[in-house]
Amino acid sequence: RSKRRGHGQVTLYSVDIAEEMKRATQLEQALRRAVIADEVDVLFQPIVDLRTGVPIGFEALARWYDDELGQVSPATFIPLAEERGIIVSLTDVLLKKAARAALSWPHDKYLSFNLSSVQLVDPATHGRIMAVIGEVGLEPARLGLEITETAVMADAAIANNIIDRLHAEGVSISLDDFGTGQSSLGRLREISLDKVKVDRAFVSEITRDRPSEHIVKAIIALCDGLDLEVIAEGIETVEQAAKLLQLGCVFGQGYLYGKPMPAGDVEDLIRASEHYT
Ligand code: C2E
Ligand code: MG
Ligand code: MG
Ligand code: MG
């Protein structure tokens, strides 16, 4: 790539942007087709009691495989869906699939679903979520919504109202990726929160890095005081699990307990876990 300054560089730069926009538009069109053709899938990752390994719930994670594009990460297509106005229909499709799968689980296992922060500034969100789970027949108390704080949630009043109303219906609310990004301690007392998910960034360093251990310790103490459940994300080793238990964290998820898996495997895992002690 040319390092020359001046007109030539401006032209190259514009070509790059044009290429980028073209790619995004192709991706958008493919995603729209995939939503209509019902090709976006959902996998489930167990959330377990760290003391026993028994799953208490499952987090739904979106997966999209396109014949031409290959596997596209949700870290790519979820933001694209948010930017291009596809997120509402995508959420409807994904929540419906996930809720249908959850219907066949024992009643004490809940479904945890990631809700886009874009939908937290849309007053129609409460109605849409209740309509989807109502249609499927999943009790609101078996649904958890994972929310993150982003700059988009600038309108905190609308977001709080949507969260309050869902919470009042019995839906539990988790703050995802806690400790990174935009999460502020102040929001912890403003929203009807039930759970906090400690970001993988801290968990992955917890046995190697003193600051990470102290941060997790502080989050656990804070959540104890506020009566919030703590869930550790991204547990990959038994050492990390042991450290978390020692610090008083009782729930977690990560590759150690199971990677995101298809609905059929969830039922096998639940059956197998009935023999854990
Ligand atoms: P998230 O909600 O924080 O989900 C956790 C991510 O960490 C998932 O990545 C999961 O596969 C991965 N993970 C879980 N355990 C481990 C581990 O032990 N090690 C490592 N290295 N990774 C682990 P995934 O599935 O690629 O999803 C990325 C993000 O995309 C999610 O982060 C969430 O923000 C978003 N996302 C996924 N599905 C949906 C969806 O249906 N709706 C919305 N709005 N967002 C979604
Ligand atoms: Mg999540
Ligand atoms: Mg997370
Ligand atoms: Mg995340």
PDB file of C-alpha atoms in Angstrom, residues 108 221 233:
ATOM      1  CA  ASP A 108     -35.618 -25.631  36.424  1.00  0.00           C
ATOM      2  CA  ALA A 221     -18.288  -8.580  47.026  1.00  0.00           C
ATOM      3  CA  GLU A 233     -17.755 -16.267  31.711  1.00  0.00           C
TER       4      GLU A 233
END
